[in-house]
Amino acid sequence: MLTDYWVISLLLSQFCSLVLLTGAVLLSNQIIKRWSPGCFDELQLQLERRSYLVGSIVHFVLIFQIASLFMFLNVANHHLTEVIKGAMCADGALGVNTFGKNLLYLKMGAVLVYVVYLFLNYLDNSEPAYPLTPLKYWLIYPIFVLVALDLVVMVLFFYNIEPDVIATCCSVKFVVTGAQGYFSLFASGFTTGWLVLFGVSGGVLVLLLFFSSRLHWLKLIIGSIFITSAIFSLKYFFVKYIYGLPSHNCLYDIFWAKHYFVGYLFFGGYYILAASLICLVLLQLFKARLGNLHPKLMQKLRWVSFWTTLILIFLPLAFWWHWDGTL
C-alpha cells in the first residue's frame, strides 16, 4: 500500500509537516531560554523576529494537521474501500489492522491540542507586549511528539495493509421495531442512558451558556459530557433515522454524499463546541495578562458555544422527527 498515490500524498505531507516542526522546535529553544520582554537590546529584537517566524510555521502546520484529519477520513472512507476487499466504509478499511482506528483516534485527540496552541498564538499576537511568549512555545514539544507519532502510526497502518485479505466491515445491531414501524426509543438500557444524558447535559449547558458569564470550567466539563453522550446517542439511536435502517449503527456512512455529508456537520459542530469551550477556559486563565480584547472575545465564544449546542441538540432530533418510516 505504500506505493498507492493517495497513501504517498498523505505520508509525504505528514513528513513535510514534521520537518517544518523540527525546525520550529530548534528555533524555539533559544526563545524559551532567553526571552526577556523588559529588554530592548539586539538579542531581544532577534528573538522577536524569530518568534514571528516560528509562530507562522507552527500556525500553518497545525492548520494543515487539522485539515489532514478530514483528508485521512476521506481517503479511508472513499479510496481504501475500493482497494481493500470487503471494506464498505472506513470502519472496514481502518479495521484491517490494529493501527487504523488508533491512528484516527490519535488524529482526533491531537486536534484539541492544536486548537490550544492556535488560540494562545492568536491571543499573544493580539497584544503588543506578547504576554504569552515564551509560554506558548512549550506546547511545541508535545505537538512535535503528536505529529511524529502520527507519522509513525500512519506508516505502520499503510504498511501492514494486505489488499488480498478480506476486511470485516461494521457489524449490525438489530432492534425490535414498534407497532407502527418506528424504532423503539427504549431499545436498550444502554441507549436510553445515553439519550437521557444527552438531553440533560445539553439542557444544562445551554442554560449555563445563556445565563452565566463565568463558570467556564464547569461549562467545559458539562460540554465534554454532552459531546460524548451526543456521539453515542447519534451512533446507537439517531443515525438509524438518517439511514432509514434499524440495523445500521455505522457513523462513517454519514460522511458520504448520499447522506448530504451530514457527518461533517455533526462532527464539525462537536469540534467547534469543544474548541470554543476550551478557549473560554484559556481566556479565563490568562485574562490577567491580556488587555481589553478578552471580554469581547469571551462574549463571542459564549454565543458560538450556545448556538452550536442548540444546533447539535435539534439537528439529530430533526432527523428523528421527520423520518416517515420508510426504508
Tab-separated table of N, CA, C and O in Angstrom, residues 62-63 66 108-122 139 143 271-279 282:
chain	number	residue	atom	x	y	z
A	62	LEU	N	-0.186	23.423	11.832
A	62	LEU	CA	-1.315	22.921	12.617
A	62	LEU	C	-2.635	23.070	11.870
A	62	LEU	O	-3.527	22.224	12.012
A	63	ILE	N	-2.768	24.126	11.089
A	63	ILE	CA	-3.959	24.248	10.246
A	63	ILE	C	-4.023	23.066	9.283
A	63	ILE	O	-5.088	22.463	9.063
A	66	ILE	N	-5.041	19.836	11.149
A	66	ILE	CA	-6.487	19.753	11.372
A	66	ILE	C	-7.190	19.323	10.092
A	66	ILE	O	-8.080	18.465	10.103
A	108	MET	N	-7.834	12.624	15.993
A	108	MET	CA	-8.978	13.336	16.570
A	108	MET	C	-8.607	14.011	17.886
A	108	MET	O	-8.984	15.160	18.137
A	109	GLY	N	-7.871	13.316	18.733
A	109	GLY	CA	-7.470	13.903	20.004
A	109	GLY	C	-6.440	15.005	19.848
A	109	GLY	O	-6.472	16.009	20.571
A	110	ALA	N	-5.529	14.831	18.890
A	110	ALA	CA	-4.467	15.823	18.691
A	110	ALA	C	-5.028	17.167	18.250
A	110	ALA	O	-4.439	18.216	18.544
A	111	VAL	N	-6.156	17.155	17.558
A	111	VAL	CA	-6.754	18.407	17.088
A	111	VAL	C	-7.015	19.360	18.251
A	111	VAL	O	-6.808	20.576	18.139
A	112	LEU	N	-7.440	18.837	19.383
A	112	LEU	CA	-7.734	19.690	20.535
A	112	LEU	C	-6.462	20.345	21.078
A	112	LEU	O	-6.491	21.500	21.523
A	113	VAL	N	-5.347	19.622	21.039
A	113	VAL	CA	-4.066	20.211	21.453
A	113	VAL	C	-3.660	21.310	20.477
A	113	VAL	O	-3.172	22.378	20.883
A	114	TYR	N	-3.875	21.065	19.200
A	114	TYR	CA	-3.541	22.071	18.191
A	114	TYR	C	-4.377	23.333	18.382
A	114	TYR	O	-3.881	24.454	18.196
A	115	VAL	N	-5.634	23.153	18.741
A	115	VAL	CA	-6.517	24.300	18.960
A	115	VAL	C	-6.001	25.163	20.110
A	115	VAL	O	-6.039	26.400	20.040
A	116	VAL	N	-5.509	24.526	21.165
A	116	VAL	CA	-4.980	25.273	22.310
A	116	VAL	C	-3.827	26.167	21.868
A	116	VAL	O	-3.781	27.361	22.194
A	117	TYR	N	-2.887	25.601	21.111
A	117	TYR	CA	-1.755	26.421	20.660
A	117	TYR	C	-2.220	27.545	19.731
A	117	TYR	O	-1.782	28.694	19.867
A	118	LEU	N	-3.079	27.227	18.780
A	118	LEU	CA	-3.523	28.236	17.819
A	118	LEU	C	-4.221	29.398	18.516
A	118	LEU	O	-4.035	30.565	18.146
A	119	PHE	N	-4.998	29.091	19.539
A	119	PHE	CA	-5.703	30.159	20.247
A	119	PHE	C	-4.733	30.991	21.085
A	119	PHE	O	-4.829	32.224	21.117
A	120	LEU	N	-3.802	30.328	21.761
A	120	LEU	CA	-2.800	31.067	22.532
A	120	LEU	C	-1.944	31.936	21.614
A	120	LEU	O	-1.584	33.071	21.969
A	121	ASN	N	-1.623	31.418	20.449
A	121	ASN	CA	-0.837	32.195	19.491
A	121	ASN	C	-1.618	33.411	19.008
A	121	ASN	O	-1.061	34.505	18.845
A	122	TYR	N	-2.920	33.225	18.795
A	122	TYR	CA	-3.768	34.351	18.385
A	122	TYR	C	-3.823	35.420	19.477
A	122	TYR	O	-3.685	36.621	19.200
A	139	LEU	N	4.314	24.358	24.253
A	139	LEU	CA	3.377	23.420	23.629
A	139	LEU	C	3.932	22.796	22.354
A	139	LEU	O	3.402	21.787	21.884
A	143	ILE	N	3.340	18.915	20.729
A	143	ILE	CA	2.818	18.929	19.361
A	143	ILE	C	3.756	18.170	18.428
A	143	ILE	O	3.315	17.383	17.576
A	271	TYR	N	-16.508	19.656	17.250
A	271	TYR	CA	-15.188	20.288	17.390
A	271	TYR	C	-15.303	21.786	17.646
A	271	TYR	O	-14.531	22.353	18.429
A	272	ILE	N	-16.243	22.439	16.992
A	272	ILE	CA	-16.433	23.876	17.229
A	272	ILE	C	-16.843	24.119	18.674
A	272	ILE	O	-16.335	25.037	19.341
A	273	LEU	N	-17.751	23.295	19.179
A	273	LEU	CA	-18.186	23.447	20.566
A	273	LEU	C	-17.038	23.183	21.532
A	273	LEU	O	-16.807	23.964	22.469
A	274	ALA	N	-16.311	22.094	21.316
A	274	ALA	CA	-15.188	21.774	22.201
A	274	ALA	C	-14.129	22.868	22.160
A	274	ALA	O	-13.612	23.290	23.205
A	275	ALA	N	-13.822	23.357	20.963
A	275	ALA	CA	-12.798	24.392	20.828
A	275	ALA	C	-13.224	25.687	21.509
A	275	ALA	O	-12.422	26.331	22.200
A	276	SER	N	-14.472	26.084	21.339
A	276	SER	CA	-14.927	27.338	21.943
A	276	SER	C	-14.956	27.242	23.464
A	276	SER	O	-14.615	28.210	24.159
A	277	LEU	N	-15.331	26.086	24.007
A	277	LEU	CA	-15.333	25.918	25.465
A	277	LEU	C	-13.906	25.904	26.018
A	277	LEU	O	-13.635	26.471	27.087
A	278	ILE	N	-12.996	25.267	25.304
A	278	ILE	CA	-11.586	25.280	25.717
A	278	ILE	C	-11.036	26.699	25.679
A	278	ILE	O	-10.313	27.134	26.591
A	279	CYS	N	-11.389	27.443	24.644
A	279	CYS	CA	-10.904	28.819	24.517
A	279	CYS	C	-11.456	29.709	25.629
A	279	CYS	O	-10.765	30.625	26.103
A	282	LEU	N	-9.255	29.061	28.552
A	282	LEU	CA	-7.944	29.694	28.359
A	282	LEU	C	-8.016	31.200	28.587
A	282	LEU	O	-7.105	31.793	29.181
